[in-house]
């Protein structure tokens, strides 16, 4: 057995399954969130996968376009990919609300999105969207109808797909021999060094190291030729891969640098993950203690951003509405509902982020720059933001 469990994040609900009423509490679905390391491929994955249809369906509530940071991010990625690769046919896997594809001409752009609500939205925007899960079977259908692609792009989606061999085989099948596969996902270096264990939840089947990706892509005749470190979602890696048969591109120094960095941090070594797990258990204790002491001082505590990540934290740390009164979130589809598992009410910032709040836990810590900028008044009147990244602390 090469797969070793190293972290137990307790019983967890489906992170995007925001509950409409207290009547839904009793039949909520839970699974056990454990994380494992595969000593052969070096892949870090969750152990018990949740069936994809339970997570990604017509009720999916995460809208990529909700943050200024992400709208800008995808505008810039689209611009640079268009300039650098001049693709004549583009496909996005996991297109969500169209935040990326809307920067491309619909005549040369295709999309794959299993959530019917979003597939309808982008089909109505004029982008041919296959409302299905990415697979070799789907890639064959697209190949028959639309032919091969020059650019296959995917953001925060490949790490959601449980069967990576089939995923990369499907990319290989649909990509032109001189085409490019570009995908970005949270970086394992960042998760391990910043102790953001909340990147593990049902949707995040894997958190990738470059070392693991090299092994997996290779099995599907693909290879990484360039890597860019990007600041979104904590820190992510943008991976550029090509077919092995394409000898026109050299392997960039960034690939070797990333592998060296990961080896120096021990990402190819179980010991590193065991030490990480110890830090996570300590983080849980520190967060509970800090929140309880603030509560004992009669502070009104809320959470900022009803993220999937905060679902992991609150369920793991057993923090409910006796500590955190409510969560505020800008996404209408998450508002006036209850956070999965711990059932803390979620309301709009207009309704809840006001002068009565003393302390706000940064559930959306990955947007801290945008949020701290926006909430200067809160800080100026003595409001406190707290975070667990990279360790539990009050932000000054
Ligand atoms: O990978 C995934 C990422 C991209 O998105 C998916 N599996 C699901 C989802 O995860 P998440 O919910 O942890 O993502 P975010 O992008 O960290 O969510 C931020 C949340 O915070 C949104 O619901 C919007 C909200 N927000 C807010 O209330 N005020 C965000 C900002 C910037 C704000 O100022
Ligand atoms: N790309 C967007 C959305 C990320 S959320 C962004 O970066 O902000 C993850 C998205 O991937 C969701 O829209 C989800 O429906 C989609 N997804 C999940 N599993 C998928 C699969 N197997 N095939 C295609 N898309 C998938």
PDB file of C-alpha atoms in Angstrom, residues 163-375:
ATOM      1  CA  UNK A 163      -9.852  10.266 -11.569  1.00  0.00           C
ATOM      2  CA  UNK A 164      -6.776  12.105 -12.783  1.00  0.00           C
ATOM      3  CA  UNK A 165      -5.616   9.438 -15.259  1.00  0.00           C
ATOM      4  CA  UNK A 166      -8.888   9.729 -17.187  1.00  0.00           C
ATOM      5  CA  UNK A 167      -8.768  13.552 -16.870  1.00  0.00           C
ATOM      6  CA  UNK A 168      -5.308  13.883 -18.399  1.00  0.00           C
ATOM      7  CA  UNK A 169      -5.982  11.186 -21.030  1.00  0.00           C
ATOM      8  CA  UNK A 170      -9.020  13.246 -22.065  1.00  0.00           C
ATOM      9  CA  UNK A 171      -6.860  16.381 -22.391  1.00  0.00           C
ATOM     10  CA  UNK A 172      -4.317  14.462 -24.469  1.00  0.00           C
ATOM     11  CA  UNK A 173      -7.110  13.233 -26.743  1.00  0.00           C
ATOM     12  CA  UNK A 174      -8.594  16.660 -27.463  1.00  0.00           C
ATOM     13  CA  UNK A 175      -5.410  18.763 -27.605  1.00  0.00           C
ATOM     14  CA  UNK A 176      -3.682  19.510 -30.893  1.00  0.00           C
ATOM     15  CA  UNK A 177      -0.157  18.110 -31.072  1.00  0.00           C
ATOM     16  CA  UNK A 178       1.249  21.658 -30.794  1.00  0.00           C
ATOM     17  CA  UNK A 179      -1.479  22.813 -28.376  1.00  0.00           C
ATOM     18  CA  UNK A 180      -1.186  23.960 -24.769  1.00  0.00           C
ATOM     19  CA  UNK A 181      -2.922  22.781 -21.636  1.00  0.00           C
ATOM     20  CA  UNK A 182      -2.924  25.503 -18.968  1.00  0.00           C
ATOM     21  CA  UNK A 183      -4.369  24.908 -15.543  1.00  0.00           C
ATOM     22  CA  UNK A 184      -4.169  26.606 -12.185  1.00  0.00           C
ATOM     23  CA  UNK A 185      -4.902  25.185  -8.756  1.00  0.00           C
ATOM     24  CA  UNK A 186      -3.885  25.937  -5.155  1.00  0.00           C
ATOM     25  CA  UNK A 187      -0.263  25.058  -4.478  1.00  0.00           C
ATOM     26  CA  UNK A 188       0.656  22.369  -1.984  1.00  0.00           C
ATOM     27  CA  UNK A 189       3.746  24.401  -1.048  1.00  0.00           C
ATOM     28  CA  UNK A 190       1.436  27.169   0.104  1.00  0.00           C
ATOM     29  CA  UNK A 191      -0.934  24.829   1.971  1.00  0.00           C
ATOM     30  CA  UNK A 192       1.932  23.188   3.848  1.00  0.00           C
ATOM     31  CA  UNK A 193       3.975  26.305   4.594  1.00  0.00           C
ATOM     32  CA  UNK A 194       0.984  28.500   5.508  1.00  0.00           C
ATOM     33  CA  UNK A 195      -0.918  25.787   7.412  1.00  0.00           C
ATOM     34  CA  UNK A 196      -4.078  26.454   5.408  1.00  0.00           C
ATOM     35  CA  UNK A 197      -5.553  23.018   5.980  1.00  0.00           C
ATOM     36  CA  UNK A 198      -8.928  24.493   5.059  1.00  0.00           C
ATOM     37  CA  UNK A 199      -8.011  23.973   1.400  1.00  0.00           C
ATOM     38  CA  UNK A 200      -9.111  20.390   2.071  1.00  0.00           C
ATOM     39  CA  UNK A 201     -12.843  19.801   1.654  1.00  0.00           C
ATOM     40  CA  UNK A 202     -15.086  17.528  -0.410  1.00  0.00           C
ATOM     41  CA  UNK A 203     -14.571  19.419  -3.689  1.00  0.00           C
ATOM     42  CA  UNK A 204     -10.783  19.523  -3.401  1.00  0.00           C
ATOM     43  CA  UNK A 205     -10.062  15.878  -4.142  1.00  0.00           C
ATOM     44  CA  UNK A 206      -6.345  16.680  -4.413  1.00  0.00           C
ATOM     45  CA  UNK A 207      -3.928  19.482  -3.624  1.00  0.00           C
ATOM     46  CA  UNK A 208      -1.127  19.347  -6.160  1.00  0.00           C
ATOM     47  CA  UNK A 209       2.613  19.446  -5.877  1.00  0.00           C
ATOM     48  CA  UNK A 210       4.516  19.897  -9.126  1.00  0.00           C
ATOM     49  CA  UNK A 211       6.327  16.645  -8.361  1.00  0.00           C
ATOM     50  CA  UNK A 212       3.035  14.708  -8.332  1.00  0.00           C
ATOM     51  CA  UNK A 213       1.709  16.480 -11.420  1.00  0.00           C
ATOM     52  CA  UNK A 214       4.829  15.599 -13.392  1.00  0.00           C
ATOM     53  CA  UNK A 215       4.296  11.918 -12.579  1.00  0.00           C
ATOM     54  CA  UNK A 216       0.598  11.976 -13.455  1.00  0.00           C
ATOM     55  CA  UNK A 217       0.810  14.056 -16.644  1.00  0.00           C
ATOM     56  CA  UNK A 218       3.621  11.847 -17.907  1.00  0.00           C
ATOM     57  CA  UNK A 219       1.332   8.822 -17.765  1.00  0.00           C
ATOM     58  CA  UNK A 220      -0.936  10.595 -20.287  1.00  0.00           C
ATOM     59  CA  UNK A 221       1.856  11.657 -22.670  1.00  0.00           C
ATOM     60  CA  UNK A 222       1.858  15.229 -21.391  1.00  0.00           C
ATOM     61  CA  UNK A 223       4.679  17.193 -19.792  1.00  0.00           C
ATOM     62  CA  UNK A 224       5.005  20.439 -17.875  1.00  0.00           C
ATOM     63  CA  UNK A 225       7.106  23.055 -19.672  1.00  0.00           C
ATOM     64  CA  UNK A 226       6.500  26.169 -17.575  1.00  0.00           C
ATOM     65  CA  UNK A 227       5.115  27.148 -14.172  1.00  0.00           C
ATOM     66  CA  UNK A 228       3.975  30.529 -12.905  1.00  0.00           C
ATOM     67  CA  UNK A 229       3.362  31.236  -9.256  1.00  0.00           C
ATOM     68  CA  UNK A 230       0.176  33.282  -8.875  1.00  0.00           C
ATOM     69  CA  UNK A 231      -1.214  35.016  -5.827  1.00  0.00           C
ATOM     70  CA  UNK A 232      -4.888  33.939  -5.986  1.00  0.00           C
ATOM     71  CA  UNK A 233      -6.480  31.494  -3.521  1.00  0.00           C
ATOM     72  CA  UNK A 234      -3.592  31.686  -1.098  1.00  0.00           C
ATOM     73  CA  UNK A 235      -0.957  31.004  -3.742  1.00  0.00           C
ATOM     74  CA  UNK A 236      -1.584  28.855  -6.775  1.00  0.00           C
ATOM     75  CA  UNK A 237       0.519  27.374  -9.547  1.00  0.00           C
ATOM     76  CA  UNK A 238      -0.327  27.998 -13.168  1.00  0.00           C
ATOM     77  CA  UNK A 239       0.931  24.929 -15.013  1.00  0.00           C
ATOM     78  CA  UNK A 240       1.696  25.004 -18.739  1.00  0.00           C
ATOM     79  CA  UNK A 241       1.773  21.507 -20.256  1.00  0.00           C
ATOM     80  CA  UNK A 242       2.307  20.239 -23.770  1.00  0.00           C
ATOM     81  CA  UNK A 243       2.244  16.928 -25.530  1.00  0.00           C
ATOM     82  CA  UNK A 244       5.490  14.990 -25.187  1.00  0.00           C
ATOM     83  CA  UNK A 245       5.657  14.650 -28.986  1.00  0.00           C
ATOM     84  CA  UNK A 246       5.861  18.451 -29.323  1.00  0.00           C
ATOM     85  CA  UNK A 247       9.618  19.119 -29.366  1.00  0.00           C
ATOM     86  CA  UNK A 248       9.294  22.812 -30.292  1.00  0.00           C
ATOM     87  CA  UNK A 249       9.220  24.025 -26.705  1.00  0.00           C
ATOM     88  CA  UNK A 250      12.055  23.824 -24.197  1.00  0.00           C
ATOM     89  CA  UNK A 251      11.437  23.015 -20.554  1.00  0.00           C
ATOM     90  CA  UNK A 252      11.630  26.343 -18.727  1.00  0.00           C
ATOM     91  CA  UNK A 253      13.848  26.875 -15.671  1.00  0.00           C
ATOM     92  CA  UNK A 254      10.688  27.464 -13.591  1.00  0.00           C
ATOM     93  CA  UNK A 255       9.910  23.736 -13.747  1.00  0.00           C
ATOM     94  CA  UNK A 256      13.259  22.707 -12.256  1.00  0.00           C
ATOM     95  CA  UNK A 257      13.083  25.536  -9.693  1.00  0.00           C
ATOM     96  CA  UNK A 258       9.665  24.391  -8.457  1.00  0.00           C
ATOM     97  CA  UNK A 259      10.732  20.768  -8.185  1.00  0.00           C
ATOM     98  CA  UNK A 260      13.872  21.807  -6.270  1.00  0.00           C
ATOM     99  CA  UNK A 261      11.813  23.979  -3.930  1.00  0.00           C
ATOM    100  CA  UNK A 262       9.317  21.197  -3.245  1.00  0.00           C
ATOM    101  CA  UNK A 263      12.118  18.698  -2.575  1.00  0.00           C
ATOM    102  CA  UNK A 264      13.814  21.143  -0.230  1.00  0.00           C
ATOM    103  CA  UNK A 265      10.509  21.441   1.676  1.00  0.00           C
ATOM    104  CA  UNK A 266      10.180  17.648   1.796  1.00  0.00           C
ATOM    105  CA  UNK A 267       6.989  17.342  -0.252  1.00  0.00           C
ATOM    106  CA  UNK A 268       8.245  13.947  -1.419  1.00  0.00           C
ATOM    107  CA  UNK A 269       8.541  12.726   2.146  1.00  0.00           C
ATOM    108  CA  UNK A 270       5.830  11.446   4.521  1.00  0.00           C
ATOM    109  CA  UNK A 271       7.561  13.016   7.528  1.00  0.00           C
ATOM    110  CA  UNK A 272       6.700  16.503   6.203  1.00  0.00           C
ATOM    111  CA  UNK A 273       2.994  15.657   6.132  1.00  0.00           C
ATOM    112  CA  UNK A 274       3.033  14.189   9.631  1.00  0.00           C
ATOM    113  CA  UNK A 275       4.606  17.406  10.945  1.00  0.00           C
ATOM    114  CA  UNK A 276       2.018  19.446   9.026  1.00  0.00           C
ATOM    115  CA  UNK A 277      -0.757  17.428  10.697  1.00  0.00           C
ATOM    116  CA  UNK A 278       0.699  18.275  14.121  1.00  0.00           C
ATOM    117  CA  UNK A 279       0.634  21.979  13.230  1.00  0.00           C
ATOM    118  CA  UNK A 280      -2.993  21.647  12.098  1.00  0.00           C
ATOM    119  CA  UNK A 281      -4.072  20.088  15.421  1.00  0.00           C
ATOM    120  CA  UNK A 282      -2.260  22.926  17.238  1.00  0.00           C
ATOM    121  CA  UNK A 283      -3.983  25.500  14.988  1.00  0.00           C
ATOM    122  CA  UNK A 284      -7.367  24.056  15.972  1.00  0.00           C
ATOM    123  CA  UNK A 285      -6.536  24.438  19.670  1.00  0.00           C
ATOM    124  CA  UNK A 286      -5.227  27.993  19.200  1.00  0.00           C
ATOM    125  CA  UNK A 287      -8.284  29.109  17.236  1.00  0.00           C
ATOM    126  CA  UNK A 288     -10.734  27.647  19.763  1.00  0.00           C
ATOM    127  CA  UNK A 289      -8.856  29.307  22.621  1.00  0.00           C
ATOM    128  CA  UNK A 290      -8.660  32.710  20.920  1.00  0.00           C
ATOM    129  CA  UNK A 291     -12.339  32.742  19.954  1.00  0.00           C
ATOM    130  CA  UNK A 292     -13.428  31.560  23.400  1.00  0.00           C
ATOM    131  CA  UNK A 293     -11.359  34.233  25.162  1.00  0.00           C
ATOM    132  CA  UNK A 294     -12.797  36.964  22.900  1.00  0.00           C
ATOM    133  CA  UNK A 295     -16.278  35.623  23.575  1.00  0.00           C
ATOM    134  CA  UNK A 296     -15.606  35.668  27.335  1.00  0.00           C
ATOM    135  CA  UNK A 297     -14.720  39.353  26.918  1.00  0.00           C
ATOM    136  CA  UNK A 298     -18.250  39.835  25.513  1.00  0.00           C
ATOM    137  CA  UNK A 299     -17.078  40.560  21.981  1.00  0.00           C
ATOM    138  CA  UNK A 300     -19.510  40.079  19.130  1.00  0.00           C
ATOM    139  CA  UNK A 301     -17.763  37.735  16.692  1.00  0.00           C
ATOM    140  CA  UNK A 302     -18.797  37.129  13.081  1.00  0.00           C
ATOM    141  CA  UNK A 303     -17.077  35.499  10.140  1.00  0.00           C
ATOM    142  CA  UNK A 304     -16.288  37.279   6.869  1.00  0.00           C
ATOM    143  CA  UNK A 305     -16.950  35.213   3.708  1.00  0.00           C
ATOM    144  CA  UNK A 306     -18.968  31.968   3.816  1.00  0.00           C
ATOM    145  CA  UNK A 307     -16.215  30.035   2.071  1.00  0.00           C
ATOM    146  CA  UNK A 308     -15.970  26.284   1.592  1.00  0.00           C
ATOM    147  CA  UNK A 309     -12.701  26.662   3.460  1.00  0.00           C
ATOM    148  CA  UNK A 310     -14.448  28.015   6.552  1.00  0.00           C
ATOM    149  CA  UNK A 311     -16.827  25.046   6.485  1.00  0.00           C
ATOM    150  CA  UNK A 312     -13.787  22.793   7.031  1.00  0.00           C
ATOM    151  CA  UNK A 313     -12.488  25.028   9.816  1.00  0.00           C
ATOM    152  CA  UNK A 314     -15.699  25.449  11.802  1.00  0.00           C
ATOM    153  CA  UNK A 315     -16.693  21.787  11.565  1.00  0.00           C
ATOM    154  CA  UNK A 316     -13.186  20.600  12.460  1.00  0.00           C
ATOM    155  CA  UNK A 317     -12.756  23.117  15.299  1.00  0.00           C
ATOM    156  CA  UNK A 318     -16.367  22.628  16.495  1.00  0.00           C
ATOM    157  CA  UNK A 319     -17.194  26.319  16.264  1.00  0.00           C
ATOM    158  CA  UNK A 320     -20.909  27.051  15.994  1.00  0.00           C
ATOM    159  CA  UNK A 321     -23.289  29.999  16.418  1.00  0.00           C
ATOM    160  CA  UNK A 322     -22.684  30.134  20.187  1.00  0.00           C
ATOM    161  CA  UNK A 323     -19.261  31.583  19.255  1.00  0.00           C
ATOM    162  CA  UNK A 324     -19.719  33.021  15.759  1.00  0.00           C
ATOM    163  CA  UNK A 325     -23.069  34.786  15.653  1.00  0.00           C
ATOM    164  CA  UNK A 326     -23.334  34.796  11.859  1.00  0.00           C
ATOM    165  CA  UNK A 327     -21.307  34.830   8.656  1.00  0.00           C
ATOM    166  CA  UNK A 328     -21.546  37.600   6.059  1.00  0.00           C
ATOM    167  CA  UNK A 329     -21.145  36.885   2.359  1.00  0.00           C
ATOM    168  CA  UNK A 330     -21.653  38.894  -0.817  1.00  0.00           C
ATOM    169  CA  UNK A 331     -22.960  35.921  -2.861  1.00  0.00           C
ATOM    170  CA  UNK A 332     -26.786  36.074  -2.970  1.00  0.00           C
ATOM    171  CA  UNK A 333     -27.019  32.276  -3.389  1.00  0.00           C
ATOM    172  CA  UNK A 334     -25.214  31.781  -0.066  1.00  0.00           C
ATOM    173  CA  UNK A 335     -27.224  34.401   1.855  1.00  0.00           C
ATOM    174  CA  UNK A 336     -30.141  33.783   4.230  1.00  0.00           C
ATOM    175  CA  UNK A 337     -29.091  30.163   4.525  1.00  0.00           C
ATOM    176  CA  UNK A 338     -27.103  28.162   7.084  1.00  0.00           C
ATOM    177  CA  UNK A 339     -23.428  27.242   6.815  1.00  0.00           C
ATOM    178  CA  UNK A 340     -23.179  23.457   6.233  1.00  0.00           C
ATOM    179  CA  UNK A 341     -22.630  21.258   9.273  1.00  0.00           C
ATOM    180  CA  UNK A 342     -22.369  23.835  12.040  1.00  0.00           C
ATOM    181  CA  UNK A 343     -25.474  25.722  10.852  1.00  0.00           C
ATOM    182  CA  UNK A 344     -24.254  29.267  11.508  1.00  0.00           C
ATOM    183  CA  UNK A 345     -26.623  31.716   9.734  1.00  0.00           C
ATOM    184  CA  UNK A 346     -25.251  33.430   6.612  1.00  0.00           C
ATOM    185  CA  UNK A 347     -26.460  36.949   5.818  1.00  0.00           C
ATOM    186  CA  UNK A 348     -25.466  39.771   3.485  1.00  0.00           C
ATOM    187  CA  UNK A 349     -22.726  42.229   4.547  1.00  0.00           C
ATOM    188  CA  UNK A 350     -25.345  45.016   4.295  1.00  0.00           C
ATOM    189  CA  UNK A 351     -27.440  43.240   6.928  1.00  0.00           C
ATOM    190  CA  UNK A 352     -24.622  42.119   9.190  1.00  0.00           C
ATOM    191  CA  UNK A 353     -21.291  43.870   8.784  1.00  0.00           C
ATOM    192  CA  UNK A 354     -22.086  46.959  10.831  1.00  0.00           C
ATOM    193  CA  UNK A 355     -21.052  48.859  13.972  1.00  0.00           C
ATOM    194  CA  UNK A 356     -22.274  46.077  16.261  1.00  0.00           C
ATOM    195  CA  UNK A 357     -19.421  43.780  15.160  1.00  0.00           C
ATOM    196  CA  UNK A 358     -16.249  43.661  17.284  1.00  0.00           C
ATOM    197  CA  UNK A 359     -14.360  40.763  15.724  1.00  0.00           C
ATOM    198  CA  UNK A 360     -14.430  39.195  12.257  1.00  0.00           C
ATOM    199  CA  UNK A 361     -12.792  35.883  11.435  1.00  0.00           C
ATOM    200  CA  UNK A 362     -11.452  35.995   7.881  1.00  0.00           C
ATOM    201  CA  UNK A 363     -13.162  33.003   6.296  1.00  0.00           C
ATOM    202  CA  UNK A 364     -12.135  34.469   2.929  1.00  0.00           C
ATOM    203  CA  UNK A 365      -8.496  34.961   4.028  1.00  0.00           C
ATOM    204  CA  UNK A 366      -7.427  34.474   0.400  1.00  0.00           C
ATOM    205  CA  UNK A 367      -8.999  37.871  -0.349  1.00  0.00           C
ATOM    206  CA  UNK A 368      -7.545  39.599   2.732  1.00  0.00           C
ATOM    207  CA  UNK A 369      -5.941  42.365   0.649  1.00  0.00           C
ATOM    208  CA  UNK A 370      -9.256  43.246  -1.036  1.00  0.00           C
ATOM    209  CA  UNK A 371     -11.184  42.927   2.231  1.00  0.00           C
ATOM    210  CA  UNK A 372      -8.816  44.925   4.471  1.00  0.00           C
ATOM    211  CA  UNK A 373      -8.857  47.690   1.864  1.00  0.00           C
ATOM    212  CA  UNK A 374     -12.660  47.660   1.702  1.00  0.00           C
ATOM    213  CA  UNK A 375     -13.155  47.512   5.478  1.00  0.00           C
TER     214      UNK A 375
END
